[in-house]
PDB file of C-alpha atoms in Angstrom:
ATOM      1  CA  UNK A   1       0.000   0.000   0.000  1.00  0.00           C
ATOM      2  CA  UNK A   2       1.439   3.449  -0.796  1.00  0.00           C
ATOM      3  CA  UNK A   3       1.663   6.666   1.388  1.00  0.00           C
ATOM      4  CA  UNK A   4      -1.191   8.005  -0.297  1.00  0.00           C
ATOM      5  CA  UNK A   5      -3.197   5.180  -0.074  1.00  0.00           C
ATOM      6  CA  UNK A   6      -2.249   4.976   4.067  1.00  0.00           C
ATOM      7  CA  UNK A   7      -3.233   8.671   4.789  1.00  0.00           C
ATOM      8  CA  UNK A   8      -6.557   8.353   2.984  1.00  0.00           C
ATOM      9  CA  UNK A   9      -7.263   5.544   4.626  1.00  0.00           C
ATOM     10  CA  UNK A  10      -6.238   6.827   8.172  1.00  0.00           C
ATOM     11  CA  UNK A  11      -8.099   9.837   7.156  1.00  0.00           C
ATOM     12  CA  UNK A  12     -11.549   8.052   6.469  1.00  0.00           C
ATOM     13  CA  UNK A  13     -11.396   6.251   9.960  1.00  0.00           C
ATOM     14  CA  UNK A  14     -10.720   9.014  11.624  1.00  0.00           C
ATOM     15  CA  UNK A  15     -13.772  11.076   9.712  1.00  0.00           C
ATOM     16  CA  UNK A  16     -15.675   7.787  10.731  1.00  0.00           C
ATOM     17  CA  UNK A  17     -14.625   7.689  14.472  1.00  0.00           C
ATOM     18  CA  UNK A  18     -15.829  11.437  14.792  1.00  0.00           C
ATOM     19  CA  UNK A  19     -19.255  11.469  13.045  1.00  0.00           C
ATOM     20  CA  UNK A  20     -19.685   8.172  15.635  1.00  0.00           C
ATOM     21  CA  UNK A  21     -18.958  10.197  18.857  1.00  0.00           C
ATOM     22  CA  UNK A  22     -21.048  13.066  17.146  1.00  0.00           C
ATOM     23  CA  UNK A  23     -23.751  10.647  17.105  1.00  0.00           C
ATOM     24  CA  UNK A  24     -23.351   9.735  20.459  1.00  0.00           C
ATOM     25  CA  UNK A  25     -23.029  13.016  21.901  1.00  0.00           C
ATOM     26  CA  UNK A  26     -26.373  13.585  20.080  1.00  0.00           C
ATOM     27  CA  UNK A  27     -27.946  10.062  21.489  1.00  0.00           C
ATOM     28  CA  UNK A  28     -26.644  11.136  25.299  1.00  0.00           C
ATOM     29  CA  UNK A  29     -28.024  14.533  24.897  1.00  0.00           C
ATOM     30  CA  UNK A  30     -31.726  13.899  23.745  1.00  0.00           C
ATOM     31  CA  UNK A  31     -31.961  10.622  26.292  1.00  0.00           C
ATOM     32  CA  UNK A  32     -31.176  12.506  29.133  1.00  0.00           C
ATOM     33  CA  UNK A  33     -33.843  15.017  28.262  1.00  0.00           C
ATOM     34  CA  UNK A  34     -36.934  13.270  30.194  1.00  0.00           C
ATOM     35  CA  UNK A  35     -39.428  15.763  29.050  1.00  0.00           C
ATOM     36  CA  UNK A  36     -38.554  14.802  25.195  1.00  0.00           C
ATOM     37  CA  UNK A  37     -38.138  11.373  25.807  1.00  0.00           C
ATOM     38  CA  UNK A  38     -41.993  11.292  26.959  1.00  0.00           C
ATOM     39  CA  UNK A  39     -43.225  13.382  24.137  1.00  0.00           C
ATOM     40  CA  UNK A  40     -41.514  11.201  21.796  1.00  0.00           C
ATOM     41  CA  UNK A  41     -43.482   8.402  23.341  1.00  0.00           C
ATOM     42  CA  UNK A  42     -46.745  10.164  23.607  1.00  0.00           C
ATOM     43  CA  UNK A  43     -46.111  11.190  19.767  1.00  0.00           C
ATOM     44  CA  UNK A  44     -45.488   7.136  18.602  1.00  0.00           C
ATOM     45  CA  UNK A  45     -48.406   6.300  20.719  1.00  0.00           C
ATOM     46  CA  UNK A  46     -50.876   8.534  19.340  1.00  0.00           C
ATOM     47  CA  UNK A  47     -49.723   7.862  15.151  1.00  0.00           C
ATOM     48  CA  UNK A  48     -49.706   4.148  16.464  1.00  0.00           C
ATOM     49  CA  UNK A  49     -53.424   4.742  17.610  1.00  0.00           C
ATOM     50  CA  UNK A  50     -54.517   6.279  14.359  1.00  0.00           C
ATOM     51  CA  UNK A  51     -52.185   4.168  11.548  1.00  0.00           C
ATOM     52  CA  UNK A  52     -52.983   0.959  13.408  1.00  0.00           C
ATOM     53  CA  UNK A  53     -56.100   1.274  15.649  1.00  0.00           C
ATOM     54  CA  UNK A  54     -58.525   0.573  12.863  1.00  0.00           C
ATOM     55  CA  UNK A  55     -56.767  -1.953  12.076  1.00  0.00           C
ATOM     56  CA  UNK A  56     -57.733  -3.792  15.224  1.00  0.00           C
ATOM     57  CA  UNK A  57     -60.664  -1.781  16.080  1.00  0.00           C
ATOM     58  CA  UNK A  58     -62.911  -2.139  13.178  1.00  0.00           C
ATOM     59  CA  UNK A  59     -65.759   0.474  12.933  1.00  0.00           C
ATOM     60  CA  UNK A  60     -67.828   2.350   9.616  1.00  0.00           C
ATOM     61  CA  UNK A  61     -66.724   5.394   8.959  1.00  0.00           C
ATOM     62  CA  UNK A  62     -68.169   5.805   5.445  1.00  0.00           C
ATOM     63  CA  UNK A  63     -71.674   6.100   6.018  1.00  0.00           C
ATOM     64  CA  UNK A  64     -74.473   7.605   8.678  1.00  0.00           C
ATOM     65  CA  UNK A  65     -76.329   5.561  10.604  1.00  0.00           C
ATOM     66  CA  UNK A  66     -78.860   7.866  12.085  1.00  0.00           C
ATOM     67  CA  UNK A  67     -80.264   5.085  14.316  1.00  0.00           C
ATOM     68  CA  UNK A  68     -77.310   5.413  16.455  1.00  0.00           C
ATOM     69  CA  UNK A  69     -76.669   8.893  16.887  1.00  0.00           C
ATOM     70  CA  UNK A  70     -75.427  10.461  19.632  1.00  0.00           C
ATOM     71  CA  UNK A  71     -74.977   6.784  21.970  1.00  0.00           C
ATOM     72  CA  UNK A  72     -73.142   7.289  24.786  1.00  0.00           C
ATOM     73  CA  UNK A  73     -70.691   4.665  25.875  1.00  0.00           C
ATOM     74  CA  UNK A  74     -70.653   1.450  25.621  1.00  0.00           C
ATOM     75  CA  UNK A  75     -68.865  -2.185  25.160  1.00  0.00           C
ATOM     76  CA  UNK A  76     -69.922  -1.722  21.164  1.00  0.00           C
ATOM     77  CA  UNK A  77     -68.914   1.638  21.446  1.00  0.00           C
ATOM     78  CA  UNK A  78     -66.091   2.574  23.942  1.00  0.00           C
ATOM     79  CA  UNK A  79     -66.702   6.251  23.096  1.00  0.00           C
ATOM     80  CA  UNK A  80     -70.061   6.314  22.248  1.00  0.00           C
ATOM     81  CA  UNK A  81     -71.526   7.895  18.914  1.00  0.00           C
ATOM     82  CA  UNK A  82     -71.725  11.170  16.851  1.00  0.00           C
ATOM     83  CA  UNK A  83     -74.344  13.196  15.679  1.00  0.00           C
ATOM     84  CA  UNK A  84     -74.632  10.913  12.683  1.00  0.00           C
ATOM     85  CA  UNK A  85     -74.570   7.561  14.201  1.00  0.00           C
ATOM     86  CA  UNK A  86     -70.863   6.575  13.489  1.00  0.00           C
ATOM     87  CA  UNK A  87     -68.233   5.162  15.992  1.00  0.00           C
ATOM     88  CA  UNK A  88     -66.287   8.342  17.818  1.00  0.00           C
ATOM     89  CA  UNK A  89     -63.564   6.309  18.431  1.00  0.00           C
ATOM     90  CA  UNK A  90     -63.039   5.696  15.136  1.00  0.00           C
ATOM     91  CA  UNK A  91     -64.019   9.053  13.762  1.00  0.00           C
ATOM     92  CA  UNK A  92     -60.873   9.898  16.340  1.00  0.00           C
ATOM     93  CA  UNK A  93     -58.522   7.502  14.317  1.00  0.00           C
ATOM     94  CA  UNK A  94     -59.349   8.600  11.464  1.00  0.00           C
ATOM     95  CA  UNK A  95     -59.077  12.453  11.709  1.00  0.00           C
ATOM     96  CA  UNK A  96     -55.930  11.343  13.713  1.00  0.00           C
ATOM     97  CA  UNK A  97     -54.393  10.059  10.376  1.00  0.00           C
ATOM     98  CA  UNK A  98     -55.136  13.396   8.534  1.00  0.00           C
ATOM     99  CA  UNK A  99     -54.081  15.733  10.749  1.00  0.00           C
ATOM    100  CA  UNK A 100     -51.036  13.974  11.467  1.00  0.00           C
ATOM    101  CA  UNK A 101     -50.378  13.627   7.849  1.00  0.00           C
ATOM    102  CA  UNK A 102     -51.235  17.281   7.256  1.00  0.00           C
ATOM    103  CA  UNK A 103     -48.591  18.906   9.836  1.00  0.00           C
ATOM    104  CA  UNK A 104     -45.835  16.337   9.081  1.00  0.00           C
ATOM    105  CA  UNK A 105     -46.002  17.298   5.284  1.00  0.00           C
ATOM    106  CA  UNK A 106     -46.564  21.339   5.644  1.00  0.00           C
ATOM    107  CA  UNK A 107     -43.576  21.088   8.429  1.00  0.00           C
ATOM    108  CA  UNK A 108     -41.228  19.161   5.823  1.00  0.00           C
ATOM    109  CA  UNK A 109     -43.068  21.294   2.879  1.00  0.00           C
ATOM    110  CA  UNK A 110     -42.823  24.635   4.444  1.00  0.00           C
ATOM    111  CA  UNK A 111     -39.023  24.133   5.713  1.00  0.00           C
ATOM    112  CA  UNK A 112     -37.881  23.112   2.715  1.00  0.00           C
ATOM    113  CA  UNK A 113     -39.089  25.664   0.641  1.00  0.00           C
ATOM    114  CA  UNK A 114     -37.970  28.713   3.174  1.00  0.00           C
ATOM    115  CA  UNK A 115     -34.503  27.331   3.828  1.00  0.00           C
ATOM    116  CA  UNK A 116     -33.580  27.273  -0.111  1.00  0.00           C
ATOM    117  CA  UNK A 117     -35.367  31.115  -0.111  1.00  0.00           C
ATOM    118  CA  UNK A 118     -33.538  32.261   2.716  1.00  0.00           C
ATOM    119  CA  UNK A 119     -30.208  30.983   1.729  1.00  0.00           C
ATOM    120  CA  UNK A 120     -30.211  31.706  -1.367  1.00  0.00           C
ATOM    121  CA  UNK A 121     -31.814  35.483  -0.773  1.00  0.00           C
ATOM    122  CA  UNK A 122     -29.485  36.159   2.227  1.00  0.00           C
ATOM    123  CA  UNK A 123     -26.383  34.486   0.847  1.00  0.00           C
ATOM    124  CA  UNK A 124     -26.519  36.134  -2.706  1.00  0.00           C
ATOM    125  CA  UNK A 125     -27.558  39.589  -1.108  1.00  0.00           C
ATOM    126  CA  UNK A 126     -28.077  43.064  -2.874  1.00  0.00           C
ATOM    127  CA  UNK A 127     -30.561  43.486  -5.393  1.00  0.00           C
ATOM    128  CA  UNK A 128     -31.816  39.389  -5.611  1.00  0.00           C
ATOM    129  CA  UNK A 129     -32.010  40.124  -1.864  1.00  0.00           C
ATOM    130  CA  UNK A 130     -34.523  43.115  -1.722  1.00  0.00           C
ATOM    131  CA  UNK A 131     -37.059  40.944  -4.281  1.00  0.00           C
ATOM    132  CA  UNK A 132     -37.164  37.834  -2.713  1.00  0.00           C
ATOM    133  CA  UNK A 133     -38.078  39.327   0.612  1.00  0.00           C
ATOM    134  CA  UNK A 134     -40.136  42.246  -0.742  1.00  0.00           C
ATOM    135  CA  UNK A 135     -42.006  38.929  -2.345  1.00  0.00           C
ATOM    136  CA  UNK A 136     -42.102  36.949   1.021  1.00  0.00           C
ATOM    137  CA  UNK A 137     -43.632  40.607   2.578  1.00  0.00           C
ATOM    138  CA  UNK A 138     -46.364  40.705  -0.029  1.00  0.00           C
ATOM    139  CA  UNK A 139     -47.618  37.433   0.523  1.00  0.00           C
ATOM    140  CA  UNK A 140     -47.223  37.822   4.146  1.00  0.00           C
ATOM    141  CA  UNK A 141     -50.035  41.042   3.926  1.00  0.00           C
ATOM    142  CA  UNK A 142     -52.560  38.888   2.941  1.00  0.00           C
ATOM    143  CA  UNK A 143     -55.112  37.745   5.402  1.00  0.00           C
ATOM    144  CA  UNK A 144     -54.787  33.846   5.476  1.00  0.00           C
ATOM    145  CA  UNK A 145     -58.314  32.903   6.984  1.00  0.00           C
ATOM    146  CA  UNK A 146     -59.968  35.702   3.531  1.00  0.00           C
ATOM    147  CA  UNK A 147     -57.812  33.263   1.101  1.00  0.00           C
ATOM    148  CA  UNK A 148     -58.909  30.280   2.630  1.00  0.00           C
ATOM    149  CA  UNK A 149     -62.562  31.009   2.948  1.00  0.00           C
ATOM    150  CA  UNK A 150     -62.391  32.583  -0.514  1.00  0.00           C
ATOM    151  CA  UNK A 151     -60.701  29.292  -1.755  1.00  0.00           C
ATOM    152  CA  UNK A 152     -62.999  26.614  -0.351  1.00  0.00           C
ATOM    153  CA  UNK A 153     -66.114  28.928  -1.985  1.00  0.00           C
ATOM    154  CA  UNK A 154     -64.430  28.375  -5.186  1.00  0.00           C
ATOM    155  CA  UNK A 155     -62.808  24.654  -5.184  1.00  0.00           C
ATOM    156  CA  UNK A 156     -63.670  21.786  -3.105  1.00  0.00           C
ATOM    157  CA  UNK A 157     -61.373  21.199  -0.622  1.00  0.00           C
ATOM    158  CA  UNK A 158     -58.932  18.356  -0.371  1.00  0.00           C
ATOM    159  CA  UNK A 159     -56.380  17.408   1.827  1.00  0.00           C
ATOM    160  CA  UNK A 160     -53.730  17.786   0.074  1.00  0.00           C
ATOM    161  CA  UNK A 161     -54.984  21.571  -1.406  1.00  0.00           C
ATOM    162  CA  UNK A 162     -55.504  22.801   2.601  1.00  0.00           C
ATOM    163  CA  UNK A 163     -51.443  20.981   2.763  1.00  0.00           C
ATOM    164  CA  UNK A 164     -50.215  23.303  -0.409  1.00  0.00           C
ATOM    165  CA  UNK A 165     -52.306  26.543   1.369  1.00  0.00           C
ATOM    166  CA  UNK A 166     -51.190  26.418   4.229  1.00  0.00           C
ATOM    167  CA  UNK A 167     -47.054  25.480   3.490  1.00  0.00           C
ATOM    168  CA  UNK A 168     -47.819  28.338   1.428  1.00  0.00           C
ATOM    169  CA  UNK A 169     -48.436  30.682   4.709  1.00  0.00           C
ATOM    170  CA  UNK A 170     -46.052  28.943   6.830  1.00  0.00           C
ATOM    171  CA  UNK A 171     -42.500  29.045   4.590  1.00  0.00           C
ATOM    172  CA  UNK A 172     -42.686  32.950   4.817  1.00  0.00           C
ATOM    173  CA  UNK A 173     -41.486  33.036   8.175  1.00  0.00           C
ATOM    174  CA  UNK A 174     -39.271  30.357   7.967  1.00  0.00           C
ATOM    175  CA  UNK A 175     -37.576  31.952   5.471  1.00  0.00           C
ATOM    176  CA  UNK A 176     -37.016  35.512   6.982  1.00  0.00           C
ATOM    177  CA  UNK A 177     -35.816  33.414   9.652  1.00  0.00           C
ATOM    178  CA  UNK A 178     -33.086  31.353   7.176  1.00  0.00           C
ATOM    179  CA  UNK A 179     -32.029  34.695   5.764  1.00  0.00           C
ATOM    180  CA  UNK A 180     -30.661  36.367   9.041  1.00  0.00           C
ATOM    181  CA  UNK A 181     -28.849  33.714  10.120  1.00  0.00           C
ATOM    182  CA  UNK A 182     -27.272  33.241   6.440  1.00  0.00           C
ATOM    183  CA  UNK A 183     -26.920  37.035   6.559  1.00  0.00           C
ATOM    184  CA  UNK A 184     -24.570  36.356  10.112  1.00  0.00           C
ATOM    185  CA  UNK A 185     -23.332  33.069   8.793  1.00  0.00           C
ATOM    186  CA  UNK A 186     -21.608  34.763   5.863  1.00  0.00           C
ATOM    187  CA  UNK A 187     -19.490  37.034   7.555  1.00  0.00           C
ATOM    188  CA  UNK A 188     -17.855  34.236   9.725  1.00  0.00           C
ATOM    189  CA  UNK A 189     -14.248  34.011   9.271  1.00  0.00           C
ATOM    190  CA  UNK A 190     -14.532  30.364   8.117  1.00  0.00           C
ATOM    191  CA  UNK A 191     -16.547  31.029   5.448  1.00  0.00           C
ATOM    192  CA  UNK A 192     -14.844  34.325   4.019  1.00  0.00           C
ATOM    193  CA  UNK A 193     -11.158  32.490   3.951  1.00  0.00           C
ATOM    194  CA  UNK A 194     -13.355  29.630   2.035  1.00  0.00           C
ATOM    195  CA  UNK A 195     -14.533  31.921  -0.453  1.00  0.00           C
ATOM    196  CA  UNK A 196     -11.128  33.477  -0.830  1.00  0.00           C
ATOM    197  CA  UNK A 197      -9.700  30.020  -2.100  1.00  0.00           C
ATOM    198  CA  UNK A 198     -12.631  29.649  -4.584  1.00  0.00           C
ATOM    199  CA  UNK A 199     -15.072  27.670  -3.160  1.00  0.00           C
ATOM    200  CA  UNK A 200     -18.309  27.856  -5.488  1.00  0.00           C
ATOM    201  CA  UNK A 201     -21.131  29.637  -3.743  1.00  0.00           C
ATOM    202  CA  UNK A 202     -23.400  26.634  -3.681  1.00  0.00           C
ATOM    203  CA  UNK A 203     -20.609  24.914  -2.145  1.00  0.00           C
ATOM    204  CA  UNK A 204     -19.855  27.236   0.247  1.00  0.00           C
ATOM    205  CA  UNK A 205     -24.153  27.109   1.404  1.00  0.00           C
ATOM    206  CA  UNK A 206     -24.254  23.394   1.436  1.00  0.00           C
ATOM    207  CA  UNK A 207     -20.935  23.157   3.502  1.00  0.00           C
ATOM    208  CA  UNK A 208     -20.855  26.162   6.019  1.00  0.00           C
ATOM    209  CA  UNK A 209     -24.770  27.744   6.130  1.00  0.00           C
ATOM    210  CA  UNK A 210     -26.950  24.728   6.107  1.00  0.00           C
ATOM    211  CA  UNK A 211     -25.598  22.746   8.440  1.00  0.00           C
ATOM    212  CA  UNK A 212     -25.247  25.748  10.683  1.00  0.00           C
ATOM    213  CA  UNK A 213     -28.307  26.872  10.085  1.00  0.00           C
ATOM    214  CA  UNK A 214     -29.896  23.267  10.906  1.00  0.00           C
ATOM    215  CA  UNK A 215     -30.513  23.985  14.175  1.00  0.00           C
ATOM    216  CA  UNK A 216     -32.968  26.808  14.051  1.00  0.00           C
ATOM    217  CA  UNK A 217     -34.390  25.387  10.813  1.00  0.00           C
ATOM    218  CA  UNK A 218     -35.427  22.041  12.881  1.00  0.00           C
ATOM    219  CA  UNK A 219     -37.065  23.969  16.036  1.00  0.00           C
ATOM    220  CA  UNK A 220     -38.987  26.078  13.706  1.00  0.00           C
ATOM    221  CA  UNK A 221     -40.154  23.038  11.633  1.00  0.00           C
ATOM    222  CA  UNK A 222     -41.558  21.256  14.665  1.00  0.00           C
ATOM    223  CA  UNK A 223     -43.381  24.671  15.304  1.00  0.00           C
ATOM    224  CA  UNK A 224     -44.899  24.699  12.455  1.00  0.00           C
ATOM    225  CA  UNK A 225     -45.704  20.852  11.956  1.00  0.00           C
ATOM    226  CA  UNK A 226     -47.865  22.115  15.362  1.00  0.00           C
ATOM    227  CA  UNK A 227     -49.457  25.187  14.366  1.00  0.00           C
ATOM    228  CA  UNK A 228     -50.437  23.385  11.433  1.00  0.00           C
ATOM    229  CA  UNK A 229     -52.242  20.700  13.047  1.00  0.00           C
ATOM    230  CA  UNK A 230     -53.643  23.943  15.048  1.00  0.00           C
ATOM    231  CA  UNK A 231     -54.578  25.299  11.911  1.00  0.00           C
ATOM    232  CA  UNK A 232     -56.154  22.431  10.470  1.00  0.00           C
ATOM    233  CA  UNK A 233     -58.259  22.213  13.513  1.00  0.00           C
ATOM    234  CA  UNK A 234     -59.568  26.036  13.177  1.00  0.00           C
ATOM    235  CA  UNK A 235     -60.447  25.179   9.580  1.00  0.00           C
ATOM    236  CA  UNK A 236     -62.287  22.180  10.820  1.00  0.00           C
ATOM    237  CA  UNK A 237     -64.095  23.877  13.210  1.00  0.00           C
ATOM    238  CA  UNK A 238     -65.123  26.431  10.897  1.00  0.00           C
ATOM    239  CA  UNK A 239     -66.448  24.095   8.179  1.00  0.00           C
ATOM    240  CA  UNK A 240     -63.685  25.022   5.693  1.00  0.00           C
ATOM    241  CA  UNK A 241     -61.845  21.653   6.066  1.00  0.00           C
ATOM    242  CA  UNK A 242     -62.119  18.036   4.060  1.00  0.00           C
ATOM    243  CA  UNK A 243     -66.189  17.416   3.152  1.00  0.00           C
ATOM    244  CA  UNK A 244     -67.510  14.082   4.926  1.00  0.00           C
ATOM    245  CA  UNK A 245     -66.881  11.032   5.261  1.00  0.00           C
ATOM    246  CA  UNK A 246     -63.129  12.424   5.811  1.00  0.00           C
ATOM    247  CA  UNK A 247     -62.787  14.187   9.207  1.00  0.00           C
ATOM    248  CA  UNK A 248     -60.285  15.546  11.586  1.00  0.00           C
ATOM    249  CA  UNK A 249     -59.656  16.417  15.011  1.00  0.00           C
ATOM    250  CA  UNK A 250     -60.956  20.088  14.601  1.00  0.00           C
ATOM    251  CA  UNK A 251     -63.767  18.918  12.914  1.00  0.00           C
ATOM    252  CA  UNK A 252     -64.651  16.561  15.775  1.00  0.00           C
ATOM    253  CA  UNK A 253     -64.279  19.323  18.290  1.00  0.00           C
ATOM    254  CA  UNK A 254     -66.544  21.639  16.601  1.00  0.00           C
ATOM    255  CA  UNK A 255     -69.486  19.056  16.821  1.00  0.00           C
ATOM    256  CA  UNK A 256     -68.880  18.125  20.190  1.00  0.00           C
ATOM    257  CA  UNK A 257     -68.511  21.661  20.863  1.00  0.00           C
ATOM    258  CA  UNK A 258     -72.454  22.328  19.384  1.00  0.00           C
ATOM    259  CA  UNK A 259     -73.427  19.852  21.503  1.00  0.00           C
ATOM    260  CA  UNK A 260     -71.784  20.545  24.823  1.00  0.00           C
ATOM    261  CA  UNK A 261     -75.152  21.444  26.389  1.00  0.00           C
ATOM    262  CA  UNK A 262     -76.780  18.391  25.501  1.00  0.00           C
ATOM    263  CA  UNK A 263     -73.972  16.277  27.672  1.00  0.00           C
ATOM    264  CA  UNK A 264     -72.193  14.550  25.156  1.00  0.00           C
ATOM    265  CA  UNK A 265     -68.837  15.479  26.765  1.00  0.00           C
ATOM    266  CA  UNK A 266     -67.775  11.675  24.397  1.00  0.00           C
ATOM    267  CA  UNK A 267     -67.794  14.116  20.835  1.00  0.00           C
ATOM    268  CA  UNK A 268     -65.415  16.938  22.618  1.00  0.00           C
ATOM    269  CA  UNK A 269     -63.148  16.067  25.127  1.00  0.00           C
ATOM    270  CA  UNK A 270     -61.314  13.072  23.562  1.00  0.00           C
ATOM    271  CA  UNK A 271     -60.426  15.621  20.630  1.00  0.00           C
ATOM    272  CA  UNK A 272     -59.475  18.552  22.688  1.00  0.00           C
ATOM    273  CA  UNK A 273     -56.833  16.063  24.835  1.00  0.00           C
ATOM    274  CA  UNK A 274     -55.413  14.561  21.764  1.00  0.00           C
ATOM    275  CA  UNK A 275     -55.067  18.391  19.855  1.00  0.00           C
ATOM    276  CA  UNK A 276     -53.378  19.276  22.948  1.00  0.00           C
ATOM    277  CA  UNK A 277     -51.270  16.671  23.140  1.00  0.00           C
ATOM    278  CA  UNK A 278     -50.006  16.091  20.162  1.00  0.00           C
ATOM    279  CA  UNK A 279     -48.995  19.722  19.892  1.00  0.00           C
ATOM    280  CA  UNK A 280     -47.763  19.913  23.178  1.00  0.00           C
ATOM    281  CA  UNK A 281     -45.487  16.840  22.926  1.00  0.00           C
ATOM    282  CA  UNK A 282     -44.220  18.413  19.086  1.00  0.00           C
ATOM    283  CA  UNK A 283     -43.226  21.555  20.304  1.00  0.00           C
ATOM    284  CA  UNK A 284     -40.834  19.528  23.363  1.00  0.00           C
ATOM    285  CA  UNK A 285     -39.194  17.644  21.184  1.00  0.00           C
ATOM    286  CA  UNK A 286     -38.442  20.292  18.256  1.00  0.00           C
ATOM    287  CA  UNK A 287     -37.087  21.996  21.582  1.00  0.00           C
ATOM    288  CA  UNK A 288     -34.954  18.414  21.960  1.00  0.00           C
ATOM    289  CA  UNK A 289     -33.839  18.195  18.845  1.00  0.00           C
ATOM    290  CA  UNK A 290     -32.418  21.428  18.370  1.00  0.00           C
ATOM    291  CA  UNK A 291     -30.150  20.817  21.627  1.00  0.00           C
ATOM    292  CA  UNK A 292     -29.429  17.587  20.053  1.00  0.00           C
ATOM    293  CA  UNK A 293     -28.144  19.525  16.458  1.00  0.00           C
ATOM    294  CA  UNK A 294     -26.539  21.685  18.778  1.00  0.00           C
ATOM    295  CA  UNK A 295     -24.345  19.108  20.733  1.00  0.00           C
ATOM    296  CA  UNK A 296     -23.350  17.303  17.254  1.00  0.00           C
ATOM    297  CA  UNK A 297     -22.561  20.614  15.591  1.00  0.00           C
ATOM    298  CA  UNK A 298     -20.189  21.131  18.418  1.00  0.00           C
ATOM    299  CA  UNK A 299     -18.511  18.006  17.726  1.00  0.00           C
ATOM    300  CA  UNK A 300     -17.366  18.950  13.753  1.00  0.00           C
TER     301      UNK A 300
END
């Protein structure tokens, strides 16, 4: 083996042997947070209750059955019945499944789309600069709720149309967010002596601002895989969400909600606890996980 060959190779372990004790600095630091470990818990247990729960617990969710409306609980239906006859616990499954869906992809959607906006708007700077953000301001002056109602009197809703209006809302902040820290990435020592030895520019974002900027990208995307699911729940309780048989949490709580004089505490509180939860439990661990990207970044 040549000298070459030796040094590369001694090289690669090495690289190897420190993205390993990265890793583990990252594994130590999230387990001994007991706050995310829970949440992370709570959050596997409720996707396993929607994804698998009808799988076991079989109930029809396609059509009324007026007969049965408004049951309270029983051994054929552990929480009772809604207004139209069909099985609340498996109305709660299923609206699990959507609104889980829905704030996974507008987090992913929404983060991904404002981190290549900010970096490239912050990183390029000057004129390319002031349009990108003067277009994020625009679209952050219009009133979300008039484009949404406006929308659903003109289309029918889907689930994946409310996904593609709302990531449309939520990447403006993310990406104002991107841009400053590109805009105080870029000035770092490291990344000036990089450019002065030629590094290309999308080089330079990949290697030195992304990773960097990582941290406060993944906190923000848990926030806003949250305050979509909050979202989707306002535009469930308004009406403006997915047409029957589909449902979701919000719309679940807005019935129960109509009939909370009546004493059918089975259509409103098992939605409320799992809205609250399952935001609650996001925004911990996005609070986790950016200590976690924060402990491995210390280790390159």
């Amino acid at each position: 083996m040549t000298t070459t060959q030796t040094d590369r190779t001694t090289v690669d372990v090495v690289e190897t042997d420190h993205r390993v004790g990265a890793l583990r600095v990252a594994l130590r630091t999230f387990v001994a947070n007991k706050l995310a470990v829970g949440s992370l818990v709570i959050l596997i247990l409720i996707i396993l209750f929607c994804f698998l729960g009808p799988f076991v617990y079989h109930t029809n969710q396609t059509s009324a059955q007026l007969l049965l409306e408004n049951q309270p609980p029983s051994p054929q239906h552990i929480l009772g019945t809604s207004p139209a006859g069909r099985d609340e616990l498996g109305r709660l499954m299923l609206g699990g499944q959507s609104t889980i869906e829905l704030g996974l992809a507008v987090g992913l959607l929404a983060s991904t789309f404002g981190l290549i906006w900010g970096t490239v708007s912050g990183f390029v700077g000057g004129f390319v600069d002031s349009v990108m953000m003067r277009i994020v301001d625009a679209l952050l002056s219009i009133p979300f709720l008039f484009f949404v109602i406006l929308l659903a009197s003109i289309v029918r809703p889907t689930l994946w149309l409310i996904i593609l209006v709302i990531s449309g809302v939520s990447w403006l902040s993310t990406a104002r967010l991107v841009r400053g820290e590109t805009l105080s990435l870029k000035t770092r020592d490291y990344v000036i002596a990089a450019a002065g030895f030629g590094t290309p520019r999308w080089r330079l974002i990949a290697r030195h601002i992304v990773p960097n900027v990582l941290g406060v990208l993944v906190v923000n995307g848990t926030l806003k895989v949250a305050d979509a699911i909050l979202t989707f729940a306002a535009l469930g309780y308004l009406g403006l969400s997915i047409p029957p048989p589909a449902t979701n949490w919000g719309e679940i709580l807005a019935g129960g909600v109509n009939n909370i004089f009546d004493g059918y505490w089975w259509q409103l509180w098992p939605a409320a606890v799992l809205i609250v939860l399952t935001v609650l439990a996001v925004n911990v661990l996005g609070d986790a996980l950016r200590d976690v990207v924060e402990a491995r970044l210390s280790q390159r």
